[in-house]
Every structure is written in structure tokens, then in C-alpha cells.
CSV table of C-alpha atoms in Angstrom, one decimal:
chain,number,residue,atom,x,y,z
A,1,UNK,CA,111.8,84.7,94.2
A,2,UNK,CA,110.8,81.3,93.0
A,3,UNK,CA,112.9,79.7,90.4
A,4,UNK,CA,111.3,80.3,87.0
A,5,UNK,CA,109.4,83.4,88.1
A,6,UNK,CA,110.6,86.4,86.1
A,7,UNK,CA,111.1,89.9,87.4
A,8,UNK,CA,108.6,92.6,87.1
A,9,UNK,CA,106.0,90.6,88.9
A,10,UNK,CA,102.3,91.8,88.9
A,11,UNK,CA,100.1,91.8,91.8
A,12,UNK,CA,98.1,88.9,90.4
A,13,UNK,CA,101.4,86.9,90.2
A,14,UNK,CA,102.2,87.7,93.8
A,15,UNK,CA,98.7,86.7,95.0
A,16,UNK,CA,98.4,83.5,93.0
A,17,UNK,CA,101.7,82.0,94.2
A,18,UNK,CA,101.8,80.9,97.9
A,19,UNK,CA,105.5,81.3,98.2
A,20,UNK,CA,105.4,84.8,96.7
A,21,UNK,CA,102.5,85.7,98.7
A,22,UNK,CA,104.3,84.9,102.0
A,23,UNK,CA,107.7,86.3,101.0
A,24,UNK,CA,106.6,89.3,98.8
A,25,UNK,CA,103.1,90.3,100.0
A,26,UNK,CA,103.1,89.8,103.7
A,27,UNK,CA,105.0,92.1,106.0
A,28,UNK,CA,105.7,91.2,109.6
A,29,UNK,CA,102.8,93.3,110.7
A,30,UNK,CA,100.5,91.6,108.2
A,31,UNK,CA,101.3,88.3,109.9
A,32,UNK,CA,101.3,89.7,113.4
A,33,UNK,CA,97.7,91.1,113.1
A,34,UNK,CA,96.5,87.9,111.5
A,35,UNK,CA,96.8,86.6,115.1
A,36,UNK,CA,97.5,83.1,113.9
A,37,UNK,CA,95.0,83.0,111.0
A,38,UNK,CA,96.9,80.9,108.3
A,39,UNK,CA,98.4,83.1,105.6
A,40,UNK,CA,96.6,80.8,103.1
A,41,UNK,CA,93.3,82.2,104.2
A,42,UNK,CA,94.4,85.8,103.7
A,43,UNK,CA,95.7,84.8,100.4
A,44,UNK,CA,92.3,83.6,99.3
A,45,UNK,CA,90.6,86.7,100.7
A,46,UNK,CA,93.1,88.9,98.9
A,47,UNK,CA,92.7,87.2,95.6
A,48,UNK,CA,88.9,87.8,95.9
A,49,UNK,CA,89.4,91.4,96.9
A,50,UNK,CA,91.9,92.1,94.1
A,51,UNK,CA,89.6,90.4,91.5
A,52,UNK,CA,86.9,92.9,92.3
A,53,UNK,CA,88.7,96.2,93.1
A,54,UNK,CA,91.8,95.6,90.8
A,55,UNK,CA,93.7,97.5,93.5
A,56,UNK,CA,97.4,97.2,93.3
A,57,UNK,CA,98.3,99.1,96.5
A,58,UNK,CA,97.9,97.4,99.9
A,59,UNK,CA,99.7,98.2,103.2
A,60,UNK,CA,99.7,96.8,106.8
A,61,UNK,CA,100.0,99.7,109.2
A,62,UNK,CA,102.2,99.1,112.2
A,63,UNK,CA,100.2,101.5,114.3
A,64,UNK,CA,96.4,101.5,114.1
A,65,UNK,CA,94.8,103.6,116.8
A,66,UNK,CA,93.2,103.2,119.2
A,67,UNK,CA,95.7,100.6,120.2
A,68,UNK,CA,93.3,98.4,122.0
A,69,UNK,CA,90.9,97.8,119.1
A,70,UNK,CA,91.0,95.3,116.3
A,71,UNK,CA,94.2,95.9,114.4
A,72,UNK,CA,94.2,96.3,110.6
A,73,UNK,CA,95.5,93.4,108.6
A,74,UNK,CA,95.5,95.1,105.3
A,75,UNK,CA,94.4,98.5,104.1
A,76,UNK,CA,93.9,100.0,100.6
A,77,UNK,CA,93.9,103.8,100.1
A,78,UNK,CA,95.5,106.7,98.5
A,79,UNK,CA,99.3,106.2,98.9
A,80,UNK,CA,101.5,109.2,99.6
A,81,UNK,CA,105.0,109.7,98.8
A,82,UNK,CA,105.8,109.1,102.5
A,83,UNK,CA,104.3,105.6,102.1
A,84,UNK,CA,101.2,106.2,104.2
A,85,UNK,CA,97.6,105.5,103.1
A,86,UNK,CA,95.1,108.2,103.5
A,87,UNK,CA,91.6,109.2,102.5
A,88,UNK,CA,88.6,107.0,102.2
A,89,UNK,CA,90.0,103.4,102.5
A,90,UNK,CA,89.0,99.8,102.8
A,91,UNK,CA,90.7,97.0,104.7
A,92,UNK,CA,90.6,93.8,106.6
A,93,UNK,CA,90.7,93.0,110.3
A,94,UNK,CA,90.1,89.9,112.5
A,95,UNK,CA,87.4,89.6,115.1
A,96,UNK,CA,89.7,89.9,118.2
A,97,UNK,CA,91.3,92.7,119.9
A,98,UNK,CA,95.0,92.6,120.9
A,99,UNK,CA,94.3,91.6,124.5
A,100,UNK,CA,91.9,88.8,123.7
A,101,UNK,CA,93.2,85.4,124.5
A,102,UNK,CA,91.1,83.4,122.0
A,103,UNK,CA,92.2,82.8,118.5
A,104,UNK,CA,90.5,84.8,115.7
A,105,UNK,CA,87.4,83.0,114.2
A,106,UNK,CA,86.6,85.5,111.2
A,107,UNK,CA,88.1,88.2,109.0
A,108,UNK,CA,86.0,91.2,108.3
A,109,UNK,CA,86.0,93.8,105.6
A,110,UNK,CA,86.0,97.5,106.9
A,111,UNK,CA,85.6,100.9,105.3
A,112,UNK,CA,85.1,104.6,105.9
A,113,UNK,CA,81.5,105.7,106.5
A,114,UNK,CA,82.1,108.4,103.9
A,115,UNK,CA,83.0,106.0,101.2
A,116,UNK,CA,79.8,103.9,101.7
A,117,UNK,CA,77.8,107.2,101.6
A,118,UNK,CA,79.6,108.4,98.4
A,119,UNK,CA,79.2,105.2,96.4
A,120,UNK,CA,75.5,104.9,97.6
A,121,UNK,CA,74.9,108.5,96.6
A,122,UNK,CA,76.3,107.8,93.1
A,123,UNK,CA,73.7,105.0,92.7
A,124,UNK,CA,76.2,102.3,92.4
A,125,UNK,CA,74.6,100.3,95.3
A,126,UNK,CA,71.2,100.4,96.8
A,127,UNK,CA,70.3,102.4,100.0
A,128,UNK,CA,69.9,98.9,101.7
A,129,UNK,CA,73.6,98.5,101.3
A,130,UNK,CA,74.3,100.5,104.3
A,131,UNK,CA,72.2,98.0,106.4
A,132,UNK,CA,75.0,95.4,105.7
A,133,UNK,CA,77.5,97.3,107.9
A,134,UNK,CA,77.8,97.9,111.6
A,135,UNK,CA,79.4,101.0,113.4
A,136,UNK,CA,83.1,100.4,114.2
A,137,UNK,CA,85.8,102.6,115.7
A,138,UNK,CA,84.3,106.0,116.5
A,139,UNK,CA,86.4,109.1,116.7
A,140,UNK,CA,85.1,109.8,120.2
A,141,UNK,CA,82.0,109.1,122.5
A,142,UNK,CA,80.0,112.0,121.2
A,143,UNK,CA,81.3,112.0,117.6
A,144,UNK,CA,79.9,110.0,114.6
A,145,UNK,CA,81.4,106.8,113.5
A,146,UNK,CA,84.2,107.2,111.1
A,147,UNK,CA,84.6,103.5,110.2
A,148,UNK,CA,82.1,100.7,109.4
A,149,UNK,CA,82.6,96.9,109.5
A,150,UNK,CA,80.8,94.5,107.4
A,151,UNK,CA,78.3,92.5,109.5
A,152,UNK,CA,79.1,89.3,107.7
A,153,UNK,CA,82.7,88.0,107.6
A,154,UNK,CA,84.4,87.5,104.3
A,155,UNK,CA,86.3,84.6,105.9
A,156,UNK,CA,85.1,82.4,108.8
A,157,UNK,CA,86.5,79.5,110.7
A,158,UNK,CA,84.3,76.3,111.1
A,159,UNK,CA,84.9,72.7,112.1
A,160,UNK,CA,86.3,71.8,108.7
A,161,UNK,CA,88.7,74.8,108.4
A,162,UNK,CA,88.1,78.3,106.9
A,163,UNK,CA,85.6,79.3,104.4
A,164,UNK,CA,86.1,82.5,102.2
A,165,UNK,CA,83.0,84.1,100.6
A,166,UNK,CA,82.0,87.5,99.3
A,167,UNK,CA,78.7,86.3,98.1
A,168,UNK,CA,76.4,86.8,101.1
A,169,UNK,CA,74.6,89.9,99.9
A,170,UNK,CA,73.2,89.1,96.3
A,171,UNK,CA,75.8,91.2,94.5
A,172,UNK,CA,75.8,94.4,96.5
A,173,UNK,CA,79.2,93.9,98.0
A,174,UNK,CA,80.6,93.0,94.8
A,175,UNK,CA,79.1,96.1,93.2
A,176,UNK,CA,80.6,98.2,96.0
A,177,UNK,CA,84.0,96.7,95.5
A,178,UNK,CA,83.9,97.1,91.7
A,179,UNK,CA,83.1,100.8,92.2
A,180,UNK,CA,86.5,101.1,93.7
A,181,UNK,CA,88.5,100.3,90.5
A,182,UNK,CA,90.9,102.9,89.7
A,183,UNK,CA,90.5,104.8,92.9
A,184,UNK,CA,93.8,103.9,94.6
A,185,UNK,CA,96.3,104.1,91.8
A,186,UNK,CA,99.4,105.8,93.1
A,187,UNK,CA,100.5,109.1,91.7
A,188,UNK,CA,103.7,109.2,89.4
A,189,UNK,CA,105.8,110.8,92.1
A,190,UNK,CA,104.9,108.0,94.6
A,191,UNK,CA,105.6,105.3,92.0
A,192,UNK,CA,109.0,107.0,91.3
A,193,UNK,CA,109.9,107.1,95.0
A,194,UNK,CA,109.0,103.4,95.4
A,195,UNK,CA,110.8,102.3,92.2
A,196,UNK,CA,114.0,101.1,93.8
A,197,UNK,CA,112.2,99.1,96.4
A,198,UNK,CA,110.0,97.6,93.8
A,199,UNK,CA,113.0,96.7,91.7
A,200,UNK,CA,114.7,95.0,94.8
A,201,UNK,CA,111.7,92.8,95.2
A,202,UNK,CA,111.3,92.3,91.4
A,203,UNK,CA,107.9,93.8,91.3
A,204,UNK,CA,106.3,96.0,88.6
A,205,UNK,CA,104.7,99.3,89.8
A,206,UNK,CA,101.4,97.5,89.8
A,207,UNK,CA,102.4,95.3,92.8
A,208,UNK,CA,102.8,97.6,95.8
A,209,UNK,CA,102.4,95.2,98.8
A,210,UNK,CA,102.7,95.5,102.5
A,211,UNK,CA,106.2,94.1,102.3
A,212,UNK,CA,107.1,96.7,99.8
A,213,UNK,CA,105.7,99.6,101.8
A,214,UNK,CA,107.3,98.3,105.0
A,215,UNK,CA,110.7,98.1,103.4
A,216,UNK,CA,110.3,101.6,101.9
A,217,UNK,CA,109.0,103.3,105.1
A,218,UNK,CA,111.6,101.6,107.4
A,219,UNK,CA,114.7,101.2,105.3
A,220,UNK,CA,117.1,101.5,108.4
A,221,UNK,CA,116.0,98.1,109.8
A,222,UNK,CA,117.4,94.7,110.1
A,223,UNK,CA,121.1,95.5,109.5
A,224,UNK,CA,123.2,92.6,110.6
A,225,UNK,CA,126.5,94.1,111.9
A,226,UNK,CA,127.7,97.1,113.7
A,227,UNK,CA,130.3,97.9,111.1
A,228,UNK,CA,127.7,98.7,108.5
A,229,UNK,CA,126.0,102.1,108.3
A,230,UNK,CA,122.6,100.6,108.4
A,231,UNK,CA,123.3,98.4,111.5
A,232,UNK,CA,120.6,98.6,114.0
A,233,UNK,CA,119.7,94.9,114.8
A,234,UNK,CA,116.1,94.1,114.4
A,235,UNK,CA,114.2,91.0,113.9
A,236,UNK,CA,112.5,91.3,110.6
A,237,UNK,CA,113.5,90.9,107.0
A,238,UNK,CA,112.8,92.8,103.8
A,239,UNK,CA,112.4,89.6,101.8
A,240,UNK,CA,110.2,88.3,104.7
A,241,UNK,CA,108.1,85.6,106.3
A,242,UNK,CA,109.9,82.8,104.6
A,243,UNK,CA,108.4,79.4,105.2
A,244,UNK,CA,105.8,80.9,107.6
A,245,UNK,CA,102.6,79.1,106.6
A,246,UNK,CA,101.1,75.7,105.7
A,247,UNK,CA,100.8,74.7,109.2
A,248,UNK,CA,99.4,71.3,108.3
A,249,UNK,CA,102.5,70.5,106.2
A,250,UNK,CA,105.1,71.6,108.6
A,251,UNK,CA,108.0,69.1,109.0
A,252,UNK,CA,110.0,68.6,112.2
A,253,UNK,CA,113.5,69.8,111.6
A,254,UNK,CA,116.2,67.2,112.0
A,255,UNK,CA,119.0,68.5,114.2
A,256,UNK,CA,122.5,66.9,113.5
A,257,UNK,CA,122.9,66.7,117.3
A,258,UNK,CA,120.8,67.8,120.3
A,259,UNK,CA,121.7,68.1,123.9
A,260,UNK,CA,119.7,69.2,126.8
A,261,UNK,CA,122.0,69.7,129.9
A,262,UNK,CA,119.3,71.0,132.2
A,263,UNK,CA,115.8,71.5,130.9
A,264,UNK,CA,115.4,74.4,133.2
A,265,UNK,CA,118.4,76.2,131.9
A,266,UNK,CA,119.5,75.8,128.3
A,267,UNK,CA,118.7,73.7,125.3
A,268,UNK,CA,121.5,73.0,122.7
A,269,UNK,CA,120.8,71.9,119.2
A,270,UNK,CA,122.7,71.8,116.0
A,271,UNK,CA,121.4,72.0,112.5
A,272,UNK,CA,122.7,71.6,108.9
A,273,UNK,CA,121.8,74.3,106.6
A,274,UNK,CA,120.7,72.0,103.9
A,275,UNK,CA,118.0,70.6,106.3
A,276,UNK,CA,116.7,74.2,106.9
A,277,UNK,CA,116.8,76.0,103.6
A,278,UNK,CA,116.2,75.7,99.9
A,279,UNK,CA,118.4,77.6,97.5
A,280,UNK,CA,117.0,78.4,94.0
A,281,UNK,CA,118.6,80.3,91.1
A,282,UNK,CA,117.1,83.7,90.5
A,283,UNK,CA,118.0,86.9,88.6
A,284,UNK,CA,120.8,89.0,90.1
A,285,UNK,CA,120.1,92.7,90.9
A,286,UNK,CA,122.4,93.8,88.0
A,287,UNK,CA,124.2,92.1,85.2
A,288,UNK,CA,127.7,93.1,86.6
A,289,UNK,CA,127.0,91.1,89.8
A,290,UNK,CA,126.0,87.7,88.3
A,291,UNK,CA,127.1,85.9,91.5
A,292,UNK,CA,124.2,87.5,93.5
A,293,UNK,CA,122.0,84.9,91.9
A,294,UNK,CA,120.4,82.7,94.6
A,295,UNK,CA,117.2,83.0,96.6
A,296,UNK,CA,117.5,81.3,99.9
A,297,UNK,CA,114.2,80.3,101.6
A,298,UNK,CA,113.2,78.5,104.8
A,299,UNK,CA,111.7,75.1,104.5
A,300,UNK,CA,108.3,74.5,106.0
A,301,UNK,CA,109.5,73.3,109.5
A,302,UNK,CA,108.0,73.1,112.8
A,303,UNK,CA,108.9,76.5,114.4
A,304,UNK,CA,109.3,75.2,118.0
A,305,UNK,CA,113.1,74.5,117.9
A,306,UNK,CA,113.6,78.0,116.5
A,307,UNK,CA,111.8,79.9,119.2
A,308,UNK,CA,112.8,81.5,122.6
A,309,UNK,CA,115.8,83.6,123.5
A,310,UNK,CA,119.5,82.5,123.1
A,311,UNK,CA,122.7,82.6,121.3
A,312,UNK,CA,123.6,81.0,118.0
A,313,UNK,CA,126.8,80.2,116.2
A,314,UNK,CA,127.2,79.9,112.5
A,315,UNK,CA,129.9,77.5,111.3
A,316,UNK,CA,131.6,76.9,107.9
A,317,UNK,CA,133.6,74.1,106.4
A,318,UNK,CA,135.0,73.7,102.9
A,319,UNK,CA,134.8,69.9,102.7
A,320,UNK,CA,132.8,67.3,104.4
A,321,UNK,CA,135.9,66.0,106.2
A,322,UNK,CA,136.6,69.2,107.9
A,323,UNK,CA,135.4,70.2,111.4
A,324,UNK,CA,133.0,73.2,111.1
A,325,UNK,CA,134.6,76.4,112.4
A,326,UNK,CA,132.8,79.2,113.9
A,327,UNK,CA,132.4,82.3,111.8
A,328,UNK,CA,129.5,84.3,113.4
A,329,UNK,CA,127.9,84.7,116.8
A,330,UNK,CA,124.4,86.2,117.1
A,331,UNK,CA,121.5,86.5,119.5
A,332,UNK,CA,117.8,86.0,119.3
A,333,UNK,CA,115.3,87.5,121.8
A,334,UNK,CA,112.1,87.9,119.7
A,335,UNK,CA,112.5,91.7,119.6
A,336,UNK,CA,114.0,94.5,121.7
A,337,UNK,CA,113.4,95.3,125.4
A,338,UNK,CA,109.6,96.1,125.6
A,339,UNK,CA,108.7,94.1,122.5
A,340,UNK,CA,106.5,91.4,124.2
A,341,UNK,CA,106.9,87.7,124.7
A,342,UNK,CA,110.6,86.6,124.5
A,343,UNK,CA,109.9,82.9,124.2
A,344,UNK,CA,108.5,83.1,120.6
A,345,UNK,CA,109.4,84.3,117.3
A,346,UNK,CA,111.5,82.3,114.8
A,347,UNK,CA,115.3,82.7,114.6
A,348,UNK,CA,115.3,80.5,111.4
A,349,UNK,CA,113.1,82.9,109.6
A,350,UNK,CA,114.1,86.2,111.2
A,351,UNK,CA,117.9,85.7,111.2
A,352,UNK,CA,119.5,82.5,109.7
A,353,UNK,CA,118.0,82.7,106.2
A,354,UNK,CA,119.7,86.1,105.8
A,355,UNK,CA,123.0,85.0,107.2
A,356,UNK,CA,123.3,82.3,104.6
A,357,UNK,CA,122.8,84.9,101.9
A,358,UNK,CA,125.1,87.5,103.3
A,359,UNK,CA,127.9,85.2,104.6
A,360,UNK,CA,128.1,83.7,101.1
A,361,UNK,CA,127.4,87.0,99.3
A,362,UNK,CA,125.4,85.0,96.9
A,363,UNK,CA,121.9,86.0,97.9
A,364,UNK,CA,120.0,88.2,95.3
A,365,UNK,CA,118.6,90.4,98.1
A,366,UNK,CA,121.9,91.3,99.8
A,367,UNK,CA,122.6,95.0,100.5
A,368,UNK,CA,125.9,96.5,101.6
A,369,UNK,CA,127.1,99.9,103.1
A,370,UNK,CA,129.1,102.5,101.4
A,371,UNK,CA,132.2,101.6,103.3
A,372,UNK,CA,131.9,98.0,102.3
A,373,UNK,CA,131.5,99.0,98.7
A,374,UNK,CA,134.5,101.3,98.8
A,375,UNK,CA,136.6,98.5,100.4
A,376,UNK,CA,135.6,96.0,97.6
A,377,UNK,CA,136.6,98.5,94.9
A,378,UNK,CA,140.2,98.5,96.3
A,379,UNK,CA,140.7,95.2,94.5
A,380,UNK,CA,139.6,96.0,90.9
A,381,UNK,CA,140.5,92.4,89.6
A,382,UNK,CA,138.0,90.7,92.0
A,383,UNK,CA,134.3,90.1,91.2
A,384,UNK,CA,133.3,92.1,94.3
A,385,UNK,CA,134.8,95.3,92.8
A,386,UNK,CA,131.5,95.5,90.8
A,387,UNK,CA,129.6,96.2,94.0
A,388,UNK,CA,130.8,99.7,94.0
A,389,UNK,CA,129.9,100.6,90.4
A,390,UNK,CA,127.3,103.4,90.3
A,391,UNK,CA,124.6,101.3,88.5
A,392,UNK,CA,125.0,98.6,91.1
A,393,UNK,CA,125.4,100.9,94.1
A,394,UNK,CA,122.0,102.5,93.6
A,395,UNK,CA,120.4,99.0,93.8
A,396,UNK,CA,122.4,97.5,96.7
A,397,UNK,CA,124.3,100.1,98.6
A,398,UNK,CA,121.4,100.6,101.0
A,399,UNK,CA,119.5,98.6,103.7
A,400,UNK,CA,117.7,95.9,101.9
A,401,UNK,CA,116.9,94.1,105.2
A,402,UNK,CA,119.5,91.5,104.2
A,403,UNK,CA,122.7,93.4,104.7
A,404,UNK,CA,126.3,92.2,104.7
A,405,UNK,CA,128.8,94.2,106.8
A,406,UNK,CA,132.3,94.6,105.6
A,407,UNK,CA,133.5,91.6,107.7
A,408,UNK,CA,131.0,89.2,106.1
A,409,UNK,CA,131.8,90.4,102.6
A,410,UNK,CA,135.6,90.0,103.3
A,411,UNK,CA,134.9,86.5,104.7
A,412,UNK,CA,133.1,85.5,101.5
A,413,UNK,CA,135.9,87.1,99.4
A,414,UNK,CA,138.5,84.9,101.3
A,415,UNK,CA,136.3,81.8,100.4
A,416,UNK,CA,135.5,82.9,96.9
A,417,UNK,CA,137.3,80.0,95.3
A,418,UNK,CA,134.7,77.8,96.9
A,419,UNK,CA,131.7,80.1,96.8
A,420,UNK,CA,132.0,81.8,93.4
A,421,UNK,CA,130.7,79.1,91.1
A,422,UNK,CA,128.9,76.9,93.7
A,423,UNK,CA,125.3,76.2,93.0
A,424,UNK,CA,122.7,77.0,95.8
A,425,UNK,CA,122.7,73.3,96.6
A,426,UNK,CA,126.5,73.2,96.8
A,427,UNK,CA,126.4,76.2,99.2
A,428,UNK,CA,124.1,74.9,101.9
A,429,UNK,CA,126.2,72.0,103.0
A,430,UNK,CA,129.0,74.4,103.8
A,431,UNK,CA,127.2,76.1,106.6
A,432,UNK,CA,125.7,74.9,110.0
A,433,UNK,CA,124.3,76.3,113.1
A,434,UNK,CA,124.3,75.7,116.8
A,435,UNK,CA,121.5,77.2,118.9
A,436,UNK,CA,122.0,77.6,122.6
A,437,UNK,CA,118.5,78.8,123.9
A,438,UNK,CA,117.2,79.4,127.3
A,439,UNK,CA,114.5,77.0,128.4
A,440,UNK,CA,111.0,78.6,129.0
A,441,UNK,CA,111.5,77.5,132.6
A,442,UNK,CA,114.6,79.4,133.0
A,443,UNK,CA,114.7,81.3,136.4
A,444,UNK,CA,112.0,83.9,137.3
A,445,UNK,CA,113.2,86.8,135.2
A,446,UNK,CA,110.6,88.8,133.1
A,447,UNK,CA,110.9,89.0,129.4
A,448,UNK,CA,113.0,92.2,129.4
A,449,UNK,CA,115.3,90.8,132.0
A,450,UNK,CA,116.0,87.8,129.8
A,451,UNK,CA,116.6,90.1,126.8
A,452,UNK,CA,119.2,92.0,128.7
A,453,UNK,CA,120.8,88.7,129.8
A,454,UNK,CA,121.0,87.5,126.3
A,455,UNK,CA,122.4,90.7,125.0
A,456,UNK,CA,125.2,90.8,127.7
A,457,UNK,CA,126.0,87.2,127.0
A,458,UNK,CA,126.3,87.8,123.2
A,459,UNK,CA,128.9,90.6,124.0
A,460,UNK,CA,130.9,88.3,126.2
A,461,UNK,CA,131.0,85.3,123.7
A,462,UNK,CA,131.8,87.6,120.7
A,463,UNK,CA,134.7,89.1,122.6
A,464,UNK,CA,136.0,85.7,123.7
A,465,UNK,CA,135.7,83.9,120.5
A,466,UNK,CA,136.2,86.7,118.0
A,467,UNK,CA,134.3,85.3,115.0
A,468,UNK,CA,135.5,86.5,111.6
A,469,UNK,CA,132.1,87.7,110.3
A,470,UNK,CA,131.1,89.7,113.5
A,471,UNK,CA,131.6,93.4,112.9
A,472,UNK,CA,133.2,93.9,116.4
A,473,UNK,CA,136.0,91.6,115.4
A,474,UNK,CA,139.1,93.5,114.0
A,475,UNK,CA,140.3,92.5,110.7
A,476,UNK,CA,143.1,89.8,111.1
A,477,UNK,CA,142.5,89.3,114.8
A,478,UNK,CA,139.6,86.7,114.4
A,479,UNK,CA,140.1,83.3,115.9
A,480,UNK,CA,140.1,80.2,113.7
A,481,UNK,CA,139.1,76.6,114.3
A,482,UNK,CA,136.5,77.3,117.1
A,483,UNK,CA,134.4,74.2,117.2
A,484,UNK,CA,130.7,73.8,117.9
A,485,UNK,CA,131.5,72.4,121.4
A,486,UNK,CA,133.7,75.4,122.2
A,487,UNK,CA,131.0,77.8,121.2
A,488,UNK,CA,128.3,75.9,123.1
A,489,UNK,CA,130.4,75.9,126.3
A,490,UNK,CA,131.0,79.6,126.0
A,491,UNK,CA,127.5,80.4,125.2
A,492,UNK,CA,126.1,78.2,128.1
A,493,UNK,CA,128.4,79.9,130.6
A,494,UNK,CA,127.6,83.4,129.3
A,495,UNK,CA,123.8,82.9,129.5
A,496,UNK,CA,124.1,81.5,133.1
A,497,UNK,CA,126.3,84.4,134.3
């Protein structure tokens, strides 16, 4: 969360702040289904939509059938305890189907036919209101249309950018949206079920966003290490989409060193953490873990250097005079086998920002597994003993999407004299990264073949270099003083094997 923003955020606060909107409103599916439309445009649309409907529950469904049709960006409906929206709903979509090559040029409002009929029958809008909609997404060739799409977009791209407007109908649309006030308030049981996820994000129960629902429905995702009970490596984060928008303001990252051995094979670049992230103070998840008080966020950087498939190493040094030493090896391949284009994504956003939080154990959004909590309680005189306290465990002994395995927590514990009282700005210079990525011209393999190659290469490098923070490394058997050059040589050979 942004420095200065208190906990218990309302939907209005989330929608009005660009950083909060990107981090706390948008889920990965939200951004995916925008198809390249800037998130600031969606933010303006959502502000308008929320102003009229006062709706505080929005989701971004991962699956929206039929799969070949326009995918839903955001939907509002009756939220069940399982995190699904049902009933007569409204939502947003772009004007492109998934297989279209052109970028979207508009955002449209859609709704159920039954909802339009109901509000018209109640006399809240005129019968001419139905003429503003076109049939959309029938249940079958011989069955009636279940959904309607507004004929005029609520956001449209033109030569000067994007224009957002809900005023094309002389008030009929506004009257329709206003009639939805109070319709989608969650039931007490649903609010109770979501309470821990809302608390993790610092939201009130009146700020249920796509990011909240995605984290609630898919709590087993994005665990970082195989030694944690939540560890199934995935590309997305719970506190997500960091530094994703503001394309016009993107800065080019400044690698501390860069080398391209063969442009048709690998590209090697090094980065200092302080050039990639901001680190701001924020409220810890519980008073007894005051050290978990930092919000790490990606800076608005050109994503190109962080795309494609490859291996990365994380390095740590205590002083500026020291040579950085390898502490972690990871892979990036923009999803699993069958996930789509491998030369895309953003390792900075999807991986590295979480590694800083977990390897330092200073991130406010860090979660741990039961075994890690139990291990930390074995040393009652250390700050980390509080991680196993019942009032803390209910908040962080779960998959938060930013999880620290036992090895990471033990690494941070070993460096606690440096990390404990450091400010966020003090922490960042301690970490650096090396990214050995395959060139987009690499060989003739398909995306899934490249993903398998990268996965096999990661296994080889982790076994060879035994970094302390990787879950596969046995305690006490890690290697020390592995330099960036040594990692880059090992990764290059493994990727070429």
C-alpha cells in the first residue's frame, strides 16, 4: 500500500488512487482481458460506474464462455461464498475477441437481458431504453439472447487518446445504473469468508475487488519454494500488477552491466534492486511483527528487458565493498506449458518484487507455511518467533501470493542484524539481479519446448550452485560466494544444453 494510506480502504480510495487501483483492484485476468487498454482508462470507467451504482463488489472471471467471444474485464453481481458472481449482472468488455490481432478500440457495458427488462418494468427507465442495447452472447442458435451489450461504448479510443463518457443517452443509462444501488451487497456469510483476504490487502468489507476475489478463490497460487506447503510455482501475485500502467511515463531500466554473447542465443543483464523498486513504510499485518512493515513496488519501467524466458539469480551483499553472492535461482517462462506466448510477461512484476519482500522478510504481504512458523518458534528469543503466534498465524500462515519458504526465512534470520532495523531504502541496495534470458530468435522450438528447456536448466543450475534460499538446498549445504559471473556461465550452459 502507498505510504500514508491507512488500512481499511474503501472502494472509493482504491479507485481514486492510480497505484492502489493497479495493485489492489486489478487482478492478472483484469489486465489480460483489457488486451492492452491502459489501466488508467479502466480506472476512469470504474470511477464513473462506481459513482452511479455504488457497487462495492467487482470480479474478473478467469473463464468466460464461450471461450472465443469477448472476454469479461469486470463483472458485478451477487457474490456467493465460493467467490463466484451469479444472477443478473453488469460488466465491461472490450471490442475484440481473443483471436483478434488488432488492439481494442472501445470498452462496452454489458448486462443480462432480464435485468434490463426488470428495471424497465419497474418504470425506472423508459421503454426506449432497450433500443440502446444490442444482442450479445446467446445461449444457443435457437435460444434467446441472455446478454445485451450497450450499442455505444463507455470508453473509446481516438487520435488523441481515450475518451470516457456515460452521457450519450440523455440520462437513461445513468438512471439504469442508479437503479442498481444496493443490489449487489454481499451477504454476511460471504463477507465473513472474505474477511482474512480483505485484511491482508488492508481493505474494508466495502472494497471487494477482482484482486481480492482472485486471491480468495485461488489461495494455493504463487508459492515460491518447494519446501513450503503452498508451493506450486505460478506467475502471478496477490498484491499484483505492480508498476503495470502509465505507458507514456515508462522509464528505461538501467542495468549495472549488460552482455549479449550471441543475440540468437542468450541475453545477459544485471540490475540493482534500487533501480527497479520503491520501498515505502506501511502497517504490518499484526503489532507483534512490526518488522513486516514495508511495501515493495515496481517502478514504472520499460517492460522489454524483463520479458521472455530464462533464468535469474538473486544476489546479496552486506556492504558496498562486498562482491554480491548468489542466494536464489529462479526461472521465468511467462506461465506453464500450454500457457501461450513464452516471450512475454514481466519477471520484474511477477517474480522479483516478491523475492525482495520474502528474502528480507520485511514485506507486509509475506506469508509462510506451517512448518516455517513452527521452525521460527524454536528460537523464542528471536523476532521471528512471533510468526507462530496464533493471532499472527491466522493472518500470515497461508498463501498470500508472496510466500517465504523456510530457507528464505532462515536466510533473513541469518542476516537479521543487517535487515532488522533497515529502512526500505536501506534494504534495496543489498540486493541485485542477473537475468539470463533466451533471445526471441533462439532456435526453432515452440513455446512449450522452450518452457521445458528452461525448467530443466533451472534444475541443473540449482543443483550445481546450491543457493541458500532455494527450497531444494539442504540446510547447511548451500554454497557461498557464488559470483554473478559464475551464475551467468552456469545458466548459459544449462539453457544451451
